Amino acid sequence: MIAMHTHTPVMVREVLELLHPQPGAIVVDATVGLGGHSVEIAPRLVPGGWLIGIDRDPQALEIAGRRLEPFSGAMRVTLVHADFRELPQILSARGIEGIDGILYDLGVSSLQLDSAERGFSFRFDAPLDMRMDTSRPGVTAQEIVNRWSEADLRQLIWEYGEEPAAARIAHAIVQNRPIGSTQQLAAIVARAAGRRGGRLHPATRTFQALRIAVNRELEGLQEAIEQAIRHLLPGGRIVVLSYHSLEARAVKRAFQRLSGKCICPTGTLMCQCGAERWIQVLTPHALKPEAEEVARNPRSRSAQCRAAQRLMGA
Ligand SMILES: C[S@@+](CC[C@H](N)C(=O)[O-])C[C@H]1O[C@@H](n2cnc3c(N)ncnc32)[C@H](O)[C@@H]1O
């Protein structure tokens, strides 16, 4: 079942151009997923390079491991089951002081969305789980919908789902407890949100909010990207693919602050954000997938690609 899964990697041409992997380089794929980007990066590191793939989903790592196996003779391939926020420890445990490149392809993989039993999608009826890391116990979406207060649910759905009907949805969730499955929740949300035009199912934003909360996807994201930048060797590159405005905001703020642009609120008299000049931003405007890619792979439609390069003297 797992072996059948594929994930069409997003904006591969743009990622490779911006990441610019070279023979002998050390490159981290911080969200290796099913290895879609890594199998394209690996041959460019041969001979002698080192690819370090990180993911917190053990099922994904198993697949990535199998796909990257053919490269392990001509270079080093290391897969690490961890949260990418642990990058400094992951590198220091392997004696690595600096890296030539790092890629983040944020969000969920097709494996997660298409595995009915993992509860990420309302296309299948399944328990509301939504944990990316299934190897250890953690808060599930089921616990959030059944235990959180109406006010906290409203805030979550408003903030992480950017959902205008958050108040109505939170009220309906609390009124209809206990909620046990994806499709039960989707039906409750759809009724509360009312019919809308457009291509999004009315429960899409609520499911996004729950997934972000279960996996604490935005906590420390800006800091993680800043950490990664500090581990780049001079001339090293960072590339980030984001899929919604909250992720994009964290990436933009990290890039702004470490390219020396103050991110303090307007009107602040003395800079307090500690902006420093480490990088040059290579994408003044985020790149988007071409129409042909979106037609071929609809999951790429919301992608934004940003990249930066560590300054030589920083
Ligand atoms: C969009 S997928 C990556 C797909 C991959 N680029 C490919 O082409 O196969 C995102 C992956 O990042 C992982 N992930 C998300 N947040 C993470 C984190 N904080 N630490 C480690 N992995 C994370 C997810 O488990 C998922 O497998």
mmCIF file of C-alpha atoms and ligand atoms in Angstrom:
data_model
loop_
_atom_site.group_PDB
_atom_site.id
_atom_site.type_symbol
_atom_site.label_atom_id
_atom_site.label_comp_id
_atom_site.label_asym_id
_atom_site.label_seq_id
_atom_site.Cartn_x
_atom_site.Cartn_y
_atom_site.Cartn_z
ATOM 1 C CA MET A 1 0.000 0.000 0.000
ATOM 2 C CA ILE A 2 2.723 2.468 1.028
ATOM 3 C CA ALA A 3 4.900 1.419 -1.914
ATOM 4 C CA MET A 4 2.199 2.527 -4.371
ATOM 5 C CA HIS A 5 2.315 6.160 -3.268
ATOM 6 C CA THR A 6 3.808 8.924 -5.349
ATOM 7 C CA HIS A 7 3.994 12.638 -4.757
ATOM 8 C CA THR A 8 4.483 14.866 -7.789
ATOM 9 C CA PRO A 9 7.152 17.301 -6.635
ATOM 10 C CA VAL A 10 6.282 20.972 -7.084
ATOM 11 C CA MET A 11 8.259 23.566 -9.130
ATOM 12 C CA VAL A 12 11.207 21.196 -9.601
ATOM 13 C CA ARG A 13 12.877 23.248 -12.348
ATOM 14 C CA GLU A 14 12.678 26.458 -10.293
ATOM 15 C CA VAL A 15 13.860 24.696 -7.117
ATOM 16 C CA LEU A 16 16.912 23.216 -8.881
ATOM 17 C CA GLU A 17 17.839 26.522 -10.516
ATOM 18 C CA LEU A 18 17.620 28.385 -7.237
ATOM 19 C CA LEU A 19 19.173 25.728 -4.989
ATOM 20 C CA HIS A 20 21.950 25.147 -7.542
ATOM 21 C CA PRO A 21 23.181 21.796 -6.125
ATOM 22 C CA GLN A 22 26.794 21.036 -7.134
ATOM 23 C CA PRO A 23 29.023 17.915 -7.001
ATOM 24 C CA GLY A 24 30.467 17.385 -3.527
ATOM 25 C CA ALA A 25 27.998 19.748 -1.817
ATOM 26 C CA ILE A 26 26.142 19.143 1.440
ATOM 27 C CA VAL A 27 22.427 19.743 0.904
ATOM 28 C CA VAL A 28 19.575 19.296 3.368
ATOM 29 C CA ASP A 29 16.062 18.454 2.204
ATOM 30 C CA ALA A 30 14.283 19.529 5.387
ATOM 31 C CA THR A 31 10.939 18.061 4.281
ATOM 32 C CA VAL A 32 12.077 15.081 2.248
ATOM 33 C CA GLY A 33 8.559 13.576 2.085
ATOM 34 C CA LEU A 34 8.508 10.880 -0.571
ATOM 35 C CA GLY A 35 11.832 12.088 -1.957
ATOM 36 C CA GLY A 36 10.331 13.811 -5.006
ATOM 37 C CA HIS A 37 12.765 16.744 -4.881
ATOM 38 C CA SER A 38 15.593 14.722 -3.372
ATOM 39 C CA VAL A 39 15.776 12.260 -6.272
ATOM 40 C CA GLU A 40 16.364 15.258 -8.541
ATOM 41 C CA ILE A 41 18.903 16.888 -6.203
ATOM 42 C CA ALA A 42 20.927 13.720 -5.450
ATOM 43 C CA PRO A 43 22.413 13.096 -8.937
ATOM 44 C CA ARG A 44 23.656 16.702 -8.989
ATOM 45 C CA LEU A 45 25.677 16.135 -5.800
ATOM 46 C CA VAL A 46 27.601 13.193 -7.289
ATOM 47 C CA PRO A 47 30.465 12.532 -6.791
ATOM 48 C CA GLY A 48 31.095 12.933 -3.138
ATOM 49 C CA GLY A 49 28.149 15.008 -2.000
ATOM 50 C CA TRP A 50 25.960 14.487 1.054
ATOM 51 C CA LEU A 51 22.191 14.640 1.016
ATOM 52 C CA ILE A 52 20.471 14.825 4.394
ATOM 53 C CA GLY A 53 16.728 14.268 4.249
ATOM 54 C CA ILE A 54 14.581 15.127 7.256
ATOM 55 C CA ASP A 55 10.922 14.276 7.842
ATOM 56 C CA ARG A 56 8.754 13.648 10.846
ATOM 57 C CA ASP A 57 6.588 11.160 8.967
ATOM 58 C CA PRO A 58 8.132 7.689 9.327
ATOM 59 C CA GLN A 59 6.055 6.259 6.440
ATOM 60 C CA ALA A 60 7.339 8.973 4.102
ATOM 61 C CA LEU A 61 10.953 8.313 5.132
ATOM 62 C CA GLU A 62 10.569 4.639 4.319
ATOM 63 C CA ILE A 63 9.536 5.479 0.757
ATOM 64 C CA ALA A 64 12.178 8.205 0.364
ATOM 65 C CA GLY A 65 14.822 5.731 1.568
ATOM 66 C CA ARG A 66 13.894 3.241 -1.123
ATOM 67 C CA ARG A 67 13.920 5.904 -3.853
ATOM 68 C CA LEU A 68 17.297 7.309 -2.771
ATOM 69 C CA GLU A 69 18.977 3.933 -2.345
ATOM 70 C CA PRO A 70 20.474 3.909 -5.901
ATOM 71 C CA PHE A 71 22.544 7.030 -5.087
ATOM 72 C CA SER A 72 24.107 5.750 -1.895
ATOM 73 C CA GLY A 73 27.175 4.281 -3.671
ATOM 74 C CA ALA A 74 28.394 7.551 -5.195
ATOM 75 C CA MET A 75 27.547 9.903 -2.320
ATOM 76 C CA ARG A 76 26.286 9.964 1.241
ATOM 77 C CA VAL A 77 22.558 9.842 1.839
ATOM 78 C CA THR A 78 21.307 10.231 5.399
ATOM 79 C CA LEU A 79 17.632 10.191 6.330
ATOM 80 C CA VAL A 80 16.631 11.522 9.719
ATOM 81 C CA HIS A 81 13.314 11.042 11.465
ATOM 82 C CA ALA A 82 12.985 14.402 13.186
ATOM 83 C CA ASP A 83 11.341 17.784 13.186
ATOM 84 C CA PHE A 84 13.237 20.250 11.005
ATOM 85 C CA ARG A 85 13.214 22.662 13.928
ATOM 86 C CA GLU A 86 15.941 20.386 15.354
ATOM 87 C CA LEU A 87 18.303 21.230 12.458
ATOM 88 C CA PRO A 88 21.173 22.536 14.652
ATOM 89 C CA GLN A 89 21.249 19.273 16.651
ATOM 90 C CA ILE A 90 20.887 17.138 13.488
ATOM 91 C CA LEU A 91 23.908 18.847 11.914
ATOM 92 C CA SER A 92 26.107 18.976 14.990
ATOM 93 C CA ALA A 93 25.460 15.276 15.747
ATOM 94 C CA ARG A 94 27.069 14.556 12.344
ATOM 95 C CA GLY A 95 29.930 17.001 12.765
ATOM 96 C CA ILE A 96 28.584 19.381 10.090
ATOM 97 C CA GLU A 97 29.345 23.040 10.670
ATOM 98 C CA GLY A 98 27.963 24.515 7.460
ATOM 99 C CA ILE A 99 25.776 23.441 4.549
ATOM 100 C CA ASP A 100 25.668 24.454 0.891
ATOM 101 C CA GLY A 101 21.925 24.345 0.487
ATOM 102 C CA ILE A 102 18.624 23.652 2.177
ATOM 103 C CA LEU A 103 15.136 23.092 0.793
ATOM 104 C CA TYR A 104 11.807 23.355 2.617
ATOM 105 C CA ASP A 105 8.666 22.111 0.839
ATOM 106 C CA LEU A 106 6.185 22.972 3.566
ATOM 107 C CA GLY A 107 2.820 21.438 4.373
ATOM 108 C CA VAL A 108 1.394 17.986 3.722
ATOM 109 C CA SER A 109 2.401 15.315 1.238
ATOM 110 C CA SER A 110 0.146 13.371 -1.110
ATOM 111 C CA LEU A 111 0.883 10.312 1.030
ATOM 112 C CA GLN A 112 -0.688 12.053 4.019
ATOM 113 C CA LEU A 113 -3.641 13.482 2.061
ATOM 114 C CA ASP A 114 -4.370 10.276 0.196
ATOM 115 C CA SER A 115 -4.009 7.812 3.089
ATOM 116 C CA ALA A 116 -7.620 7.536 4.183
ATOM 117 C CA GLU A 117 -6.817 6.261 7.682
ATOM 118 C CA ARG A 118 -4.649 9.281 8.551
ATOM 119 C CA GLY A 119 -7.669 11.577 8.648
ATOM 120 C CA PHE A 120 -6.233 14.579 6.771
ATOM 121 C CA SER A 121 -8.927 14.606 4.113
ATOM 122 C CA PHE A 122 -12.720 14.650 4.069
ATOM 123 C CA ARG A 123 -12.640 12.725 0.779
ATOM 124 C CA PHE A 124 -12.491 9.579 2.930
ATOM 125 C CA ASP A 125 -14.382 8.745 6.111
ATOM 126 C CA ALA A 126 -11.804 8.095 8.832
ATOM 127 C CA PRO A 127 -11.006 8.944 12.445
ATOM 128 C CA LEU A 128 -9.870 12.560 12.860
ATOM 129 C CA ASP A 129 -6.156 12.018 13.410
ATOM 130 C CA MET A 130 -4.051 14.376 11.195
ATOM 131 C CA ARG A 131 -0.706 13.727 12.941
ATOM 132 C CA MET A 132 2.261 13.858 10.570
ATOM 133 C CA ASP A 133 4.357 11.935 13.070
ATOM 134 C CA THR A 134 2.427 8.763 13.814
ATOM 135 C CA SER A 135 5.318 7.157 15.698
ATOM 136 C CA ARG A 136 4.562 8.824 19.014
ATOM 137 C CA PRO A 137 1.445 9.889 20.847
ATOM 138 C CA GLY A 138 0.337 13.468 20.296
ATOM 139 C CA VAL A 139 -2.757 15.627 20.180
ATOM 140 C CA THR A 140 -5.112 14.573 17.373
ATOM 141 C CA ALA A 141 -7.741 16.606 15.518
ATOM 142 C CA GLN A 142 -10.369 14.506 17.311
ATOM 143 C CA GLU A 143 -9.210 15.778 20.679
ATOM 144 C CA ILE A 144 -9.234 19.372 19.482
ATOM 145 C CA VAL A 145 -12.772 19.285 18.053
ATOM 146 C CA ASN A 146 -14.190 17.451 21.056
ATOM 147 C CA ARG A 147 -12.337 19.157 23.911
ATOM 148 C CA TRP A 148 -11.464 22.748 23.029
ATOM 149 C CA SER A 149 -13.779 25.547 24.106
ATOM 150 C CA GLU A 150 -15.940 27.282 21.498
ATOM 151 C CA ALA A 151 -13.846 30.455 21.853
ATOM 152 C CA ASP A 152 -10.583 28.591 21.278
ATOM 153 C CA LEU A 153 -12.002 26.733 18.271
ATOM 154 C CA ARG A 154 -13.279 30.014 16.810
ATOM 155 C CA GLN A 155 -9.841 31.589 17.215
ATOM 156 C CA LEU A 156 -8.106 28.551 15.701
ATOM 157 C CA ILE A 157 -10.388 28.346 12.651
ATOM 158 C CA TRP A 158 -10.230 32.128 12.141
ATOM 159 C CA GLU A 159 -6.472 32.407 12.533
ATOM 160 C CA TYR A 160 -5.115 29.220 10.941
ATOM 161 C CA GLY A 161 -7.972 28.653 8.482
ATOM 162 C CA GLU A 162 -8.515 32.352 7.654
ATOM 163 C CA GLU A 163 -12.161 31.258 7.654
ATOM 164 C CA PRO A 164 -14.756 34.096 7.666
ATOM 165 C CA ALA A 165 -17.468 31.781 9.111
ATOM 166 C CA ALA A 166 -15.232 30.694 12.025
ATOM 167 C CA ALA A 167 -17.738 31.732 14.712
ATOM 168 C CA ARG A 168 -20.651 29.791 13.154
ATOM 169 C CA ILE A 169 -18.465 26.742 12.552
ATOM 170 C CA ALA A 170 -17.053 26.706 16.100
ATOM 171 C CA HIS A 171 -20.590 26.975 17.507
ATOM 172 C CA ALA A 172 -21.814 24.104 15.312
ATOM 173 C CA ILE A 173 -18.876 21.903 16.327
ATOM 174 C CA VAL A 174 -19.597 22.388 20.018
ATOM 175 C CA GLN A 175 -23.351 21.746 19.486
ATOM 176 C CA ASN A 176 -22.726 18.494 17.595
ATOM 177 C CA ARG A 177 -20.198 16.782 19.869
ATOM 178 C CA PRO A 178 -19.014 14.085 20.034
ATOM 179 C CA ILE A 179 -17.524 14.185 16.532
ATOM 180 C CA GLY A 180 -15.710 11.025 15.491
ATOM 181 C CA SER A 181 -14.899 11.164 11.805
ATOM 182 C CA THR A 182 -13.689 13.353 8.949
ATOM 183 C CA GLN A 183 -16.921 13.214 6.997
ATOM 184 C CA GLN A 184 -19.064 13.852 10.070
ATOM 185 C CA LEU A 185 -17.007 16.987 10.756
ATOM 186 C CA ALA A 186 -17.060 18.074 7.095
ATOM 187 C CA ALA A 187 -20.868 17.808 7.005
ATOM 188 C CA ILE A 188 -21.243 19.844 10.225
ATOM 189 C CA VAL A 189 -18.867 22.519 8.908
ATOM 190 C CA ALA A 190 -20.561 22.654 5.492
ATOM 191 C CA ARG A 191 -23.983 23.162 7.083
ATOM 192 C CA ALA A 192 -22.649 25.889 9.388
ATOM 193 C CA ALA A 193 -20.666 27.713 6.717
ATOM 194 C CA GLY A 194 -23.564 27.643 4.243
ATOM 195 C CA ARG A 195 -23.260 27.103 0.508
ATOM 196 C CA ARG A 196 -20.566 29.107 -1.236
ATOM 197 C CA GLY A 197 -19.596 29.454 -4.826
ATOM 198 C CA GLY A 198 -15.971 28.810 -5.718
ATOM 199 C CA ARG A 199 -13.928 25.686 -6.000
ATOM 200 C CA LEU A 200 -13.096 25.148 -2.317
ATOM 201 C CA HIS A 201 -15.205 22.719 -0.300
ATOM 202 C CA PRO A 202 -16.649 24.682 2.666
ATOM 203 C CA ALA A 203 -14.670 22.496 5.107
ATOM 204 C CA THR A 204 -11.272 23.024 3.448
ATOM 205 C CA ARG A 205 -10.195 25.933 5.625
ATOM 206 C CA THR A 206 -11.352 24.283 8.861
ATOM 207 C CA PHE A 207 -9.404 21.128 7.993
ATOM 208 C CA GLN A 208 -6.337 23.255 7.212
ATOM 209 C CA ALA A 209 -6.653 24.983 10.595
ATOM 210 C CA LEU A 210 -6.897 21.683 12.467
ATOM 211 C CA ARG A 211 -3.933 20.199 10.605
ATOM 212 C CA ILE A 212 -1.789 23.234 11.363
ATOM 213 C CA ALA A 213 -2.722 23.062 15.054
ATOM 214 C CA VAL A 214 -2.226 19.291 15.409
ATOM 215 C CA ASN A 215 1.251 19.509 13.877
ATOM 216 C CA ARG A 216 2.156 22.929 15.332
ATOM 217 C CA GLU A 217 3.176 23.827 11.794
ATOM 218 C CA LEU A 218 3.599 27.551 12.314
ATOM 219 C CA GLU A 219 5.211 27.497 15.749
ATOM 220 C CA GLY A 220 8.799 28.572 15.390
ATOM 221 C CA LEU A 221 8.711 28.431 11.584
ATOM 222 C CA GLN A 222 10.305 31.846 11.125
ATOM 223 C CA GLU A 223 12.958 30.957 13.725
ATOM 224 C CA ALA A 224 13.622 27.587 12.030
ATOM 225 C CA ILE A 225 14.243 29.306 8.697
ATOM 226 C CA GLU A 226 16.510 31.848 10.365
ATOM 227 C CA GLN A 227 18.447 28.997 12.023
ATOM 228 C CA ALA A 228 18.879 27.320 8.650
ATOM 229 C CA ILE A 229 20.197 30.554 7.126
ATOM 230 C CA ARG A 230 22.773 30.822 9.905
ATOM 231 C CA HIS A 231 24.007 27.319 8.996
ATOM 232 C CA LEU A 232 24.548 28.171 5.321
ATOM 233 C CA LEU A 233 28.141 28.414 4.145
ATOM 234 C CA PRO A 234 29.018 31.660 2.327
ATOM 235 C CA GLY A 235 27.326 31.452 -1.089
ATOM 236 C CA GLY A 236 24.987 28.696 0.200
ATOM 237 C CA ARG A 237 21.326 28.799 -0.755
ATOM 238 C CA ILE A 238 17.946 28.335 0.883
ATOM 239 C CA VAL A 239 14.760 27.620 -1.088
ATOM 240 C CA VAL A 240 11.284 27.513 0.472
ATOM 241 C CA LEU A 241 8.002 26.398 -1.085
ATOM 242 C CA SER A 242 4.974 27.615 0.884
ATOM 243 C CA TYR A 243 1.302 26.919 0.254
ATOM 244 C CA HIS A 244 -0.735 29.451 2.232
ATOM 245 C CA SER A 245 -0.360 33.015 3.419
ATOM 246 C CA LEU A 246 0.550 32.145 7.037
ATOM 247 C CA GLU A 247 3.534 30.054 5.931
ATOM 248 C CA ALA A 248 4.495 32.685 3.366
ATOM 249 C CA ARG A 249 4.454 35.389 6.054
ATOM 250 C CA ALA A 250 6.934 33.476 8.239
ATOM 251 C CA VAL A 251 9.278 32.951 5.272
ATOM 252 C CA LYS A 252 9.067 36.603 4.173
ATOM 253 C CA ARG A 253 9.775 37.845 7.678
ATOM 254 C CA ALA A 254 12.817 35.570 8.075
ATOM 255 C CA PHE A 255 14.185 36.640 4.686
ATOM 256 C CA GLN A 256 13.529 40.335 5.380
ATOM 257 C CA ARG A 257 15.100 40.306 8.819
ATOM 258 C CA LEU A 258 18.210 38.408 7.713
ATOM 259 C CA SER A 259 18.652 40.533 4.600
ATOM 260 C CA GLY A 260 18.981 43.510 6.929
ATOM 261 C CA LYS A 261 15.469 44.950 6.539
ATOM 262 C CA CYS A 262 13.790 46.000 9.755
ATOM 263 C CA ILE A 263 10.475 44.202 10.378
ATOM 264 C CA CYS A 264 9.441 46.281 13.418
ATOM 265 C CA PRO A 265 5.866 47.651 13.278
ATOM 266 C CA THR A 266 5.593 50.984 11.433
ATOM 267 C CA GLY A 267 6.173 53.898 13.753
ATOM 268 C CA THR A 268 8.746 52.075 15.930
ATOM 269 C CA LEU A 269 11.405 54.703 16.708
ATOM 270 C CA MET A 270 14.355 52.370 17.346
ATOM 271 C CA CYS A 271 14.657 49.005 15.612
ATOM 272 C CA GLN A 272 14.011 46.148 18.013
ATOM 273 C CA CYS A 273 13.809 43.204 15.601
ATOM 274 C CA GLY A 274 17.579 42.877 15.392
ATOM 275 C CA ALA A 275 17.702 42.826 11.575
ATOM 276 C CA GLU A 276 21.094 41.548 10.356
ATOM 277 C CA ARG A 277 22.628 41.218 6.860
ATOM 278 C CA TRP A 278 23.235 37.517 6.219
ATOM 279 C CA ILE A 279 21.563 36.937 2.866
ATOM 280 C CA GLN A 280 20.646 38.377 -0.462
ATOM 281 C CA VAL A 281 17.096 37.523 -1.481
ATOM 282 C CA LEU A 282 17.115 35.898 -4.940
ATOM 283 C CA THR A 283 13.356 36.179 -5.493
ATOM 284 C CA PRO A 284 12.192 39.791 -4.928
ATOM 285 C CA HIS A 285 8.706 38.448 -5.763
ATOM 286 C CA ALA A 286 7.736 34.879 -4.966
ATOM 287 C CA LEU A 287 7.771 32.610 -8.021
ATOM 288 C CA LYS A 288 4.544 30.768 -8.872
ATOM 289 C CA PRO A 289 4.146 27.536 -10.849
ATOM 290 C CA GLU A 290 3.517 27.906 -14.548
ATOM 291 C CA ALA A 291 -0.004 27.288 -15.887
ATOM 292 C CA GLU A 292 1.143 24.052 -17.491
ATOM 293 C CA GLU A 293 2.348 22.701 -14.113
ATOM 294 C CA VAL A 294 -0.894 23.679 -12.374
ATOM 295 C CA ALA A 295 -2.872 21.894 -15.101
ATOM 296 C CA ARG A 296 -0.700 18.795 -14.713
ATOM 297 C CA ASN A 297 -0.527 18.889 -10.906
ATOM 298 C CA PRO A 298 -3.429 20.872 -9.364
ATOM 299 C CA ARG A 299 -1.819 20.578 -5.893
ATOM 300 C CA SER A 300 0.866 23.000 -7.066
ATOM 301 C CA ARG A 301 -1.646 25.804 -7.644
ATOM 302 C CA SER A 302 -1.094 27.647 -4.356
ATOM 303 C CA ALA A 303 2.704 27.177 -4.265
ATOM 304 C CA GLN A 304 5.030 30.136 -3.816
ATOM 305 C CA CYS A 305 8.773 29.700 -4.154
ATOM 306 C CA ARG A 306 11.253 31.980 -2.378
ATOM 307 C CA ALA A 307 15.043 31.728 -2.281
ATOM 308 C CA ALA A 308 18.022 33.503 -0.806
ATOM 309 C CA GLN A 309 21.810 33.204 -0.860
ATOM 310 C CA ARG A 310 24.182 33.694 2.047
ATOM 311 C CA LEU A 311 26.416 36.693 1.439
ATOM 312 C CA MET A 312 30.108 35.922 0.958
ATOM 313 C CA GLY A 313 31.313 38.171 3.760
ATOM 314 C CA ALA A 314 28.435 37.599 6.235
HETATM 315 C C1 LIG B 1 4.907 18.756 0.785
HETATM 316 S S1 LIG B 1 5.608 17.398 1.581
HETATM 317 C C2 LIG B 1 7.206 17.262 0.871
HETATM 318 C C3 LIG B 1 7.214 16.499 -0.392
HETATM 319 C C4 LIG B 1 8.594 16.272 -0.992
HETATM 320 N N1 LIG B 1 9.226 17.521 -1.347
HETATM 321 C C5 LIG B 1 8.471 15.396 -2.213
HETATM 322 O O1 LIG B 1 8.582 15.926 -3.338
HETATM 323 O O2 LIG B 1 8.252 14.178 -2.067
HETATM 324 C C6 LIG B 1 5.986 18.023 3.160
HETATM 325 C C7 LIG B 1 6.634 17.017 4.087
HETATM 326 O O3 LIG B 1 7.175 17.755 5.169
HETATM 327 C C8 LIG B 1 6.992 17.037 6.360
HETATM 328 N N2 LIG B 1 7.030 18.027 7.450
HETATM 329 C C9 LIG B 1 6.165 19.043 7.670
HETATM 330 N N3 LIG B 1 6.553 19.745 8.745
HETATM 331 C C10 LIG B 1 7.705 19.178 9.188
HETATM 332 C C11 LIG B 1 8.605 19.463 10.267
HETATM 333 N N4 LIG B 1 8.384 20.486 11.106
HETATM 334 N N5 LIG B 1 9.697 18.689 10.415
HETATM 335 C C12 LIG B 1 9.928 17.651 9.566
HETATM 336 N N6 LIG B 1 9.109 17.317 8.539
HETATM 337 C C13 LIG B 1 8.013 18.077 8.355
HETATM 338 C C14 LIG B 1 5.671 16.334 6.183
HETATM 339 O O4 LIG B 1 5.616 15.179 7.000
HETATM 340 C C15 LIG B 1 5.687 16.001 4.684
HETATM 341 O O5 LIG B 1 6.189 14.702 4.463
#
